[in-house]
Amino acid sequence: PVVAETLKKIVQPAGYRFISIQDPIRGFVKIAEHKPDLIFLDLEMPHANGYTVYQFLRKAPAFEKIPVIIFTSRNNLIDRSRAKLIGAADFLSKPPKPEEALKMIQKHLPNT
């Protein structure tokens, strides 16, 4: 929750809507409800593996085209390579740096 709040403080002042989802199971309902243009997906979630959640998102027609940025404190070659292999749009390390997070948003949502 602390990292989500940090990301929210970066994203909202820049004019973007931010929705934090703590429970990945209920999160799919929220994602379908709010139809985000971009998802920051934390690999380290309680009760869920971020890679498994990513695979589910890609298999669901409603979510398959939404860019997903993998978000983790495990900033190592293995996780970066795995994120690239599964097709993640990008990779962001925790704690998020404001300029880096906003640059990624602008990269993946150029028309906003």
mmCIF file of N, CA and C in Angstrom:
data_model
loop_
_atom_site.group_PDB
_atom_site.id
_atom_site.type_symbol
_atom_site.label_atom_id
_atom_site.label_comp_id
_atom_site.label_asym_id
_atom_site.label_seq_id
_atom_site.Cartn_x
_atom_site.Cartn_y
_atom_site.Cartn_z
ATOM 1 N N PRO A 1 0.796 -1.214 0.000
ATOM 2 C CA PRO A 1 0.000 0.000 0.000
ATOM 3 C C PRO A 1 0.839 1.279 0.000
ATOM 4 N N VAL A 2 2.009 1.261 0.633
ATOM 5 C CA VAL A 2 2.857 2.447 0.682
ATOM 6 C C VAL A 2 3.346 2.801 -0.720
ATOM 7 N N VAL A 3 3.756 1.800 -1.471
ATOM 8 C CA VAL A 3 4.252 2.050 -2.824
ATOM 9 C C VAL A 3 3.114 2.515 -3.726
ATOM 10 N N ALA A 4 1.930 1.960 -3.541
ATOM 11 C CA ALA A 4 0.773 2.397 -4.330
ATOM 12 C C ALA A 4 0.471 3.864 -4.053
ATOM 13 N N GLU A 5 0.568 4.270 -2.800
ATOM 14 C CA GLU A 5 0.345 5.683 -2.449
ATOM 15 C C GLU A 5 1.397 6.582 -3.084
ATOM 16 N N THR A 6 2.638 6.112 -3.103
ATOM 17 C CA THR A 6 3.719 6.878 -3.730
ATOM 18 C C THR A 6 3.437 7.052 -5.217
ATOM 19 N N LEU A 7 3.052 5.974 -5.870
ATOM 20 C CA LEU A 7 2.745 6.030 -7.302
ATOM 21 C C LEU A 7 1.550 6.943 -7.567
ATOM 22 N N LYS A 8 0.563 6.877 -6.694
ATOM 23 C CA LYS A 8 -0.614 7.737 -6.817
ATOM 24 C C LYS A 8 -0.222 9.213 -6.743
ATOM 25 N N LYS A 9 0.695 9.544 -5.829
ATOM 26 C CA LYS A 9 1.148 10.932 -5.670
ATOM 27 C C LYS A 9 1.941 11.421 -6.881
ATOM 28 N N ILE A 10 2.473 10.503 -7.648
ATOM 29 C CA ILE A 10 3.193 10.855 -8.872
ATOM 30 C C ILE A 10 2.215 11.028 -10.030
ATOM 31 N N VAL A 11 1.286 10.109 -10.141
ATOM 32 C CA VAL A 11 0.390 10.017 -11.296
ATOM 33 C C VAL A 11 -0.736 11.053 -11.285
ATOM 34 N N GLN A 12 -1.424 11.202 -10.162
ATOM 35 C CA GLN A 12 -2.587 12.099 -10.119
ATOM 36 C C GLN A 12 -2.262 13.563 -10.404
ATOM 37 N N PRO A 13 -1.210 14.141 -9.819
ATOM 38 C CA PRO A 13 -0.918 15.548 -10.124
ATOM 39 C C PRO A 13 -0.597 15.791 -11.605
ATOM 40 N N ALA A 14 -0.190 14.738 -12.300
ATOM 41 C CA ALA A 14 0.108 14.865 -13.728
ATOM 42 C C ALA A 14 -1.162 14.772 -14.573
ATOM 43 N N GLY A 15 -2.320 14.607 -13.904
ATOM 44 C CA GLY A 15 -3.593 14.593 -14.614
ATOM 45 C C GLY A 15 -4.119 13.221 -14.978
ATOM 46 N N TYR A 16 -3.503 12.179 -14.454
ATOM 47 C CA TYR A 16 -3.954 10.823 -14.750
ATOM 48 C C TYR A 16 -4.812 10.303 -13.608
ATOM 49 N N ARG A 17 -5.763 9.455 -13.947
ATOM 50 C CA ARG A 17 -6.597 8.796 -12.948
ATOM 51 C C ARG A 17 -5.819 7.599 -12.415
ATOM 52 N N PHE A 18 -5.879 7.371 -11.126
ATOM 53 C CA PHE A 18 -5.138 6.274 -10.505
ATOM 54 C C PHE A 18 -6.080 5.449 -9.651
ATOM 55 N N ILE A 19 -6.065 4.143 -9.863
ATOM 56 C CA ILE A 19 -6.872 3.228 -9.065
ATOM 57 C C ILE A 19 -5.934 2.167 -8.515
ATOM 58 N N SER A 20 -5.930 2.016 -7.207
ATOM 59 C CA SER A 20 -5.081 1.013 -6.569
ATOM 60 C C SER A 20 -5.916 -0.219 -6.252
ATOM 61 N N ILE A 21 -5.391 -1.369 -6.611
ATOM 62 C CA ILE A 21 -6.074 -2.628 -6.338
ATOM 63 C C ILE A 21 -5.138 -3.482 -5.496
ATOM 64 N N GLN A 22 -5.566 -3.807 -4.297
ATOM 65 C CA GLN A 22 -4.728 -4.590 -3.384
ATOM 66 C C GLN A 22 -4.987 -6.088 -3.487
ATOM 67 N N ASP A 23 -6.199 -6.469 -3.852
ATOM 68 C CA ASP A 23 -6.576 -7.878 -3.950
ATOM 69 C C ASP A 23 -6.685 -8.253 -5.424
ATOM 70 N N PRO A 24 -5.742 -9.036 -5.941
ATOM 71 C CA PRO A 24 -5.757 -9.344 -7.367
ATOM 72 C C PRO A 24 -7.005 -10.090 -7.835
ATOM 73 N N ILE A 25 -7.611 -10.878 -6.978
ATOM 74 C CA ILE A 25 -8.808 -11.616 -7.376
ATOM 75 C C ILE A 25 -9.969 -10.654 -7.619
ATOM 76 N N ARG A 26 -10.219 -9.769 -6.679
ATOM 77 C CA ARG A 26 -11.279 -8.771 -6.860
ATOM 78 C C ARG A 26 -10.856 -7.705 -7.866
ATOM 79 N N GLY A 27 -9.573 -7.610 -8.063
ATOM 80 C CA GLY A 27 -9.034 -6.600 -8.964
ATOM 81 C C GLY A 27 -9.502 -6.729 -10.392
ATOM 82 N N PHE A 28 -9.725 -7.943 -10.851
ATOM 83 C CA PHE A 28 -10.166 -8.128 -12.232
ATOM 84 C C PHE A 28 -11.522 -7.475 -12.467
ATOM 85 N N VAL A 29 -12.376 -7.521 -11.462
ATOM 86 C CA VAL A 29 -13.683 -6.868 -11.563
ATOM 87 C C VAL A 29 -13.483 -5.359 -11.672
ATOM 88 N N LYS A 30 -12.594 -4.809 -10.836
ATOM 89 C CA LYS A 30 -12.309 -3.368 -10.874
ATOM 90 C C LYS A 30 -11.704 -2.955 -12.207
ATOM 91 N N ILE A 31 -10.811 -3.778 -12.732
ATOM 92 C CA ILE A 31 -10.195 -3.460 -14.021
ATOM 93 C C ILE A 31 -11.262 -3.436 -15.108
ATOM 94 N N ALA A 32 -12.139 -4.418 -15.100
ATOM 95 C CA ALA A 32 -13.210 -4.463 -16.101
ATOM 96 C C ALA A 32 -14.145 -3.270 -15.952
ATOM 97 N N GLU A 33 -14.394 -2.877 -14.722
ATOM 98 C CA GLU A 33 -15.285 -1.757 -14.416
ATOM 99 C C GLU A 33 -14.700 -0.415 -14.870
ATOM 100 N N HIS A 34 -13.420 -0.195 -14.597
ATOM 101 C CA HIS A 34 -12.794 1.104 -14.863
ATOM 102 C C HIS A 34 -12.082 1.204 -16.203
ATOM 103 N N LYS A 35 -11.829 0.077 -16.853
ATOM 104 C CA LYS A 35 -11.186 0.040 -18.170
ATOM 105 C C LYS A 35 -9.948 0.947 -18.257
ATOM 106 N N PRO A 36 -8.894 0.600 -17.526
ATOM 107 C CA PRO A 36 -7.694 1.448 -17.542
ATOM 108 C C PRO A 36 -6.981 1.407 -18.893
ATOM 109 N N ASP A 37 -6.231 2.452 -19.174
ATOM 110 C CA ASP A 37 -5.434 2.512 -20.398
ATOM 111 C C ASP A 37 -4.051 1.923 -20.178
ATOM 112 N N LEU A 38 -3.660 1.778 -18.913
ATOM 113 C CA LEU A 38 -2.331 1.294 -18.554
ATOM 114 C C LEU A 38 -2.398 0.661 -17.168
ATOM 115 N N ILE A 39 -1.625 -0.409 -16.970
ATOM 116 C CA ILE A 39 -1.604 -1.086 -15.673
ATOM 117 C C ILE A 39 -0.165 -1.182 -15.174
ATOM 118 N N PHE A 40 0.048 -0.761 -13.919
ATOM 119 C CA PHE A 40 1.297 -1.029 -13.218
ATOM 120 C C PHE A 40 1.024 -2.282 -12.399
ATOM 121 N N LEU A 41 1.729 -3.361 -12.683
ATOM 122 C CA LEU A 41 1.483 -4.633 -12.003
ATOM 123 C C LEU A 41 2.652 -4.982 -11.092
ATOM 124 N N ASP A 42 2.378 -5.010 -9.806
ATOM 125 C CA ASP A 42 3.397 -5.359 -8.817
ATOM 126 C C ASP A 42 3.584 -6.871 -8.821
ATOM 127 N N LEU A 43 4.818 -7.320 -8.924
ATOM 128 C CA LEU A 43 5.077 -8.758 -8.889
ATOM 129 C C LEU A 43 4.909 -9.329 -7.495
ATOM 130 N N GLU A 44 5.055 -8.492 -6.486
ATOM 131 C CA GLU A 44 5.037 -8.945 -5.095
ATOM 132 C C GLU A 44 3.716 -8.584 -4.428
ATOM 133 N N MET A 45 2.735 -9.457 -4.617
ATOM 134 C CA MET A 45 1.409 -9.230 -4.042
ATOM 135 C C MET A 45 1.083 -10.330 -3.044
ATOM 136 N N PRO A 46 0.302 -9.994 -2.020
ATOM 137 C CA PRO A 46 -0.126 -11.054 -1.104
ATOM 138 C C PRO A 46 -1.102 -11.985 -1.831
ATOM 139 N N HIS A 47 -0.933 -13.246 -1.654
ATOM 140 C CA HIS A 47 -1.850 -14.268 -2.175
ATOM 141 C C HIS A 47 -1.837 -14.396 -3.697
ATOM 142 N N ALA A 48 -0.868 -13.815 -4.383
ATOM 143 C CA ALA A 48 -0.835 -13.962 -5.842
ATOM 144 C C ALA A 48 0.567 -13.710 -6.373
ATOM 145 N N ASN A 49 0.861 -14.379 -7.455
ATOM 146 C CA ASN A 49 2.115 -14.179 -8.160
ATOM 147 C C ASN A 49 1.840 -13.202 -9.300
ATOM 148 N N GLY A 50 2.616 -12.149 -9.387
ATOM 149 C CA GLY A 50 2.402 -11.139 -10.419
ATOM 150 C C GLY A 50 2.450 -11.695 -11.828
ATOM 151 N N TYR A 51 3.311 -12.673 -12.063
ATOM 152 C CA TYR A 51 3.399 -13.266 -13.401
ATOM 153 C C TYR A 51 2.125 -14.034 -13.743
ATOM 154 N N THR A 52 1.540 -14.691 -12.749
ATOM 155 C CA THR A 52 0.281 -15.410 -12.967
ATOM 156 C C THR A 52 -0.841 -14.423 -13.282
ATOM 157 N N VAL A 53 -0.883 -13.327 -12.552
ATOM 158 C CA VAL A 53 -1.883 -12.286 -12.814
ATOM 159 C C VAL A 53 -1.692 -11.738 -14.227
ATOM 160 N N TYR A 54 -0.451 -11.513 -14.622
ATOM 161 C CA TYR A 54 -0.162 -11.011 -15.972
ATOM 162 C C TYR A 54 -0.697 -11.981 -17.032
ATOM 163 N N GLN A 55 -0.431 -13.269 -16.855
ATOM 164 C CA GLN A 55 -0.903 -14.269 -17.821
ATOM 165 C C GLN A 55 -2.427 -14.252 -17.922
ATOM 166 N N PHE A 56 -3.101 -14.105 -16.791
ATOM 167 C CA PHE A 56 -4.559 -14.028 -16.811
ATOM 168 C C PHE A 56 -5.018 -12.805 -17.604
ATOM 169 N N LEU A 57 -4.380 -11.676 -17.372
ATOM 170 C CA LEU A 57 -4.743 -10.446 -18.094
ATOM 171 C C LEU A 57 -4.603 -10.641 -19.598
ATOM 172 N N ARG A 58 -3.558 -11.318 -20.021
ATOM 173 C CA ARG A 58 -3.319 -11.519 -21.448
ATOM 174 C C ARG A 58 -4.307 -12.495 -22.075
ATOM 175 N N LYS A 59 -4.848 -13.399 -21.283
ATOM 176 C CA LYS A 59 -5.792 -14.381 -21.817
ATOM 177 C C LYS A 59 -7.221 -13.848 -21.869
ATOM 178 N N ALA A 60 -7.507 -12.796 -21.135
ATOM 179 C CA ALA A 60 -8.857 -12.224 -21.095
ATOM 180 C C ALA A 60 -8.994 -11.176 -22.199
ATOM 181 N N PRO A 61 -9.917 -11.364 -23.136
ATOM 182 C CA PRO A 61 -10.062 -10.423 -24.252
ATOM 183 C C PRO A 61 -10.218 -8.961 -23.826
ATOM 184 N N ALA A 62 -10.864 -8.716 -22.709
ATOM 185 C CA ALA A 62 -11.079 -7.333 -22.255
ATOM 186 C C ALA A 62 -9.785 -6.656 -21.809
ATOM 187 N N PHE A 63 -8.789 -7.447 -21.449
ATOM 188 C CA PHE A 63 -7.549 -6.889 -20.901
ATOM 189 C C PHE A 63 -6.322 -7.103 -21.778
ATOM 190 N N GLU A 64 -6.437 -7.920 -22.818
ATOM 191 C CA GLU A 64 -5.256 -8.382 -23.550
ATOM 192 C C GLU A 64 -4.432 -7.286 -24.222
ATOM 193 N N LYS A 65 -5.034 -6.162 -24.544
ATOM 194 C CA LYS A 65 -4.300 -5.107 -25.242
ATOM 195 C C LYS A 65 -3.845 -3.956 -24.333
ATOM 196 N N ILE A 66 -4.192 -4.018 -23.062
ATOM 197 C CA ILE A 66 -3.791 -2.962 -22.128
ATOM 198 C C ILE A 66 -2.293 -3.114 -21.834
ATOM 199 N N PRO A 67 -1.492 -2.061 -22.039
ATOM 200 C CA PRO A 67 -0.070 -2.167 -21.701
ATOM 201 C C PRO A 67 0.106 -2.392 -20.198
ATOM 202 N N VAL A 68 0.994 -3.322 -19.867
ATOM 203 C CA VAL A 68 1.262 -3.643 -18.468
ATOM 204 C C VAL A 68 2.735 -3.363 -18.173
ATOM 205 N N ILE A 69 2.968 -2.524 -17.173
ATOM 206 C CA ILE A 69 4.321 -2.233 -16.718
ATOM 207 C C ILE A 69 4.561 -3.039 -15.451
ATOM 208 N N ILE A 70 5.540 -3.918 -15.501
ATOM 209 C CA ILE A 70 5.898 -4.724 -14.338
ATOM 210 C C ILE A 70 6.591 -3.814 -13.325
ATOM 211 N N PHE A 71 6.154 -3.934 -12.086
ATOM 212 C CA PHE A 71 6.578 -3.040 -11.018
ATOM 213 C C PHE A 71 7.101 -3.893 -9.861
ATOM 214 N N THR A 72 8.385 -3.766 -9.522
ATOM 215 C CA THR A 72 8.941 -4.627 -8.485
ATOM 216 C C THR A 72 10.202 -4.057 -7.855
ATOM 217 N N SER A 73 10.505 -4.535 -6.668
ATOM 218 C CA SER A 73 11.767 -4.160 -6.023
ATOM 219 C C SER A 73 12.874 -5.121 -6.436
ATOM 220 N N ARG A 74 12.495 -6.202 -7.110
ATOM 221 C CA ARG A 74 13.485 -7.181 -7.577
ATOM 222 C C ARG A 74 14.032 -6.730 -8.930
ATOM 223 N N ASN A 75 14.865 -5.734 -8.892
ATOM 224 C CA ASN A 75 15.423 -5.162 -10.114
ATOM 225 C C ASN A 75 16.683 -5.931 -10.499
ATOM 226 N N ASN A 76 16.473 -7.116 -11.080
ATOM 227 C CA ASN A 76 17.613 -7.927 -11.485
ATOM 228 C C ASN A 76 17.421 -8.414 -12.917
ATOM 229 N N LEU A 77 18.467 -8.955 -13.475
ATOM 230 C CA LEU A 77 18.446 -9.391 -14.868
ATOM 231 C C LEU A 77 17.390 -10.463 -15.116
ATOM 232 N N ILE A 78 17.217 -11.370 -14.170
ATOM 233 C CA ILE A 78 16.244 -12.455 -14.346
ATOM 234 C C ILE A 78 14.829 -11.897 -14.457
ATOM 235 N N ASP A 79 14.439 -11.029 -13.531
ATOM 236 C CA ASP A 79 13.079 -10.483 -13.579
ATOM 237 C C ASP A 79 12.882 -9.564 -14.780
ATOM 238 N N ARG A 80 13.887 -8.786 -15.127
ATOM 239 C CA ARG A 80 13.785 -7.921 -16.315
ATOM 240 C C ARG A 80 13.624 -8.769 -17.579
ATOM 241 N N SER A 81 14.405 -9.841 -17.682
ATOM 242 C CA SER A 81 14.330 -10.730 -18.847
ATOM 243 C C SER A 81 12.988 -11.441 -18.900
ATOM 244 N N ARG A 82 12.540 -11.918 -17.754
ATOM 245 C CA ARG A 82 11.250 -12.624 -17.707
ATOM 246 C C ARG A 82 10.099 -11.687 -18.086
ATOM 247 N N ALA A 83 10.145 -10.458 -17.595
ATOM 248 C CA ALA A 83 9.102 -9.485 -17.943
ATOM 249 C C ALA A 83 9.080 -9.248 -19.451
ATOM 250 N N LYS A 84 10.248 -9.146 -20.042
ATOM 251 C CA LYS A 84 10.336 -8.933 -21.490
ATOM 252 C C LYS A 84 9.825 -10.159 -22.249
ATOM 253 N N LEU A 85 10.208 -11.350 -21.781
ATOM 254 C CA LEU A 85 9.788 -12.589 -22.434
ATOM 255 C C LEU A 85 8.273 -12.775 -22.437
ATOM 256 N N ILE A 86 7.620 -12.411 -21.341
ATOM 257 C CA ILE A 86 6.165 -12.607 -21.292
ATOM 258 C C ILE A 86 5.415 -11.521 -22.051
ATOM 259 N N GLY A 87 6.128 -10.461 -22.435
ATOM 260 C CA GLY A 87 5.493 -9.417 -23.236
ATOM 261 C C GLY A 87 5.085 -8.170 -22.487
ATOM 262 N N ALA A 88 5.620 -7.981 -21.282
ATOM 263 C CA ALA A 88 5.292 -6.761 -20.536
ATOM 264 C C ALA A 88 5.745 -5.538 -21.328
ATOM 265 N N ALA A 89 4.990 -4.475 -21.223
ATOM 266 C CA ALA A 89 5.307 -3.247 -21.956
ATOM 267 C C ALA A 89 6.586 -2.604 -21.441
ATOM 268 N N ASP A 90 6.836 -2.723 -20.132
ATOM 269 C CA ASP A 90 8.014 -2.095 -19.539
ATOM 270 C C ASP A 90 8.243 -2.646 -18.146
ATOM 271 N N PHE A 91 9.271 -2.134 -17.487
ATOM 272 C CA PHE A 91 9.687 -2.610 -16.172
ATOM 273 C C PHE A 91 10.071 -1.398 -15.337
ATOM 274 N N LEU A 92 9.479 -1.263 -14.155
ATOM 275 C CA LEU A 92 9.753 -0.127 -13.277
ATOM 276 C C LEU A 92 10.162 -0.641 -11.897
ATOM 277 N N SER A 93 11.257 -0.105 -11.388
ATOM 278 C CA SER A 93 11.758 -0.517 -10.072
ATOM 279 C C SER A 93 11.095 0.271 -8.952
ATOM 280 N N LYS A 94 10.978 -0.395 -7.785
ATOM 281 C CA LYS A 94 10.515 0.272 -6.570
ATOM 282 C C LYS A 94 11.728 0.792 -5.831
ATOM 283 N N PRO A 95 11.617 1.854 -5.130
ATOM 284 C CA PRO A 95 10.503 2.807 -5.148
ATOM 285 C C PRO A 95 10.513 3.590 -6.456
ATOM 286 N N PRO A 96 9.329 3.957 -6.930
ATOM 287 C CA PRO A 96 9.261 4.643 -8.226
ATOM 288 C C PRO A 96 9.828 6.061 -8.162
ATOM 289 N N LYS A 97 10.595 6.405 -9.163
ATOM 290 C CA LYS A 97 11.094 7.776 -9.295
ATOM 291 C C LYS A 97 10.074 8.526 -10.143
ATOM 292 N N PRO A 98 9.622 9.687 -9.699
ATOM 293 C CA PRO A 98 8.574 10.415 -10.423
ATOM 294 C C PRO A 98 8.861 10.601 -11.913
ATOM 295 N N GLU A 99 10.054 11.059 -12.252
ATOM 296 C CA GLU A 99 10.352 11.319 -13.663
ATOM 297 C C GLU A 99 10.345 10.037 -14.491
ATOM 298 N N GLU A 100 10.790 8.931 -13.908
ATOM 299 C CA GLU A 100 10.813 7.657 -14.626
ATOM 300 C C GLU A 100 9.393 7.122 -14.834
ATOM 301 N N ALA A 101 8.564 7.188 -13.793
ATOM 302 C CA ALA A 101 7.183 6.707 -13.900
ATOM 303 C C ALA A 101 6.406 7.522 -14.929
ATOM 304 N N LEU A 102 6.535 8.841 -14.889
ATOM 305 C CA LEU A 102 5.812 9.694 -15.841
ATOM 306 C C LEU A 102 6.315 9.492 -17.264
ATOM 307 N N LYS A 103 7.597 9.272 -17.421
ATOM 308 C CA LYS A 103 8.166 9.014 -18.746
ATOM 309 C C LYS A 103 7.576 7.727 -19.335
ATOM 310 N N MET A 104 7.424 6.708 -18.496
ATOM 311 C CA MET A 104 6.838 5.446 -18.960
ATOM 312 C C MET A 104 5.374 5.619 -19.339
ATOM 313 N N ILE A 105 4.647 6.369 -18.540
ATOM 314 C CA ILE A 105 3.239 6.612 -18.859
ATOM 315 C C ILE A 105 3.135 7.314 -20.204
ATOM 316 N N GLN A 106 3.920 8.344 -20.404
ATOM 317 C CA GLN A 106 3.886 9.090 -21.664
ATOM 318 C C GLN A 106 4.331 8.226 -22.840
ATOM 319 N N LYS A 107 5.248 7.326 -22.598
ATOM 320 C CA LYS A 107 5.719 6.417 -23.653
ATOM 321 C C LYS A 107 4.602 5.481 -24.115
ATOM 322 N N HIS A 108 3.824 4.976 -23.163
ATOM 323 C CA HIS A 108 2.796 3.989 -23.493
ATOM 324 C C HIS A 108 1.412 4.593 -23.719
ATOM 325 N N LEU A 109 1.243 5.855 -23.346
ATOM 326 C CA LEU A 109 -0.008 6.572 -23.597
ATOM 327 C C LEU A 109 0.328 7.910 -24.256
ATOM 328 N N PRO A 110 0.890 7.884 -25.451
ATOM 329 C CA PRO A 110 1.380 9.119 -26.063
ATOM 330 C C PRO A 110 0.307 10.154 -26.380
ATOM 331 N N ASN A 111 -0.936 9.752 -26.471
ATOM 332 C CA ASN A 111 -1.996 10.695 -26.856
ATOM 333 C C ASN A 111 -2.740 11.286 -25.675
ATOM 334 N N THR A 112 -2.196 11.125 -24.457
ATOM 335 C CA THR A 112 -2.911 11.663 -23.289
ATOM 336 C C THR A 112 -2.206 12.869 -22.731
#
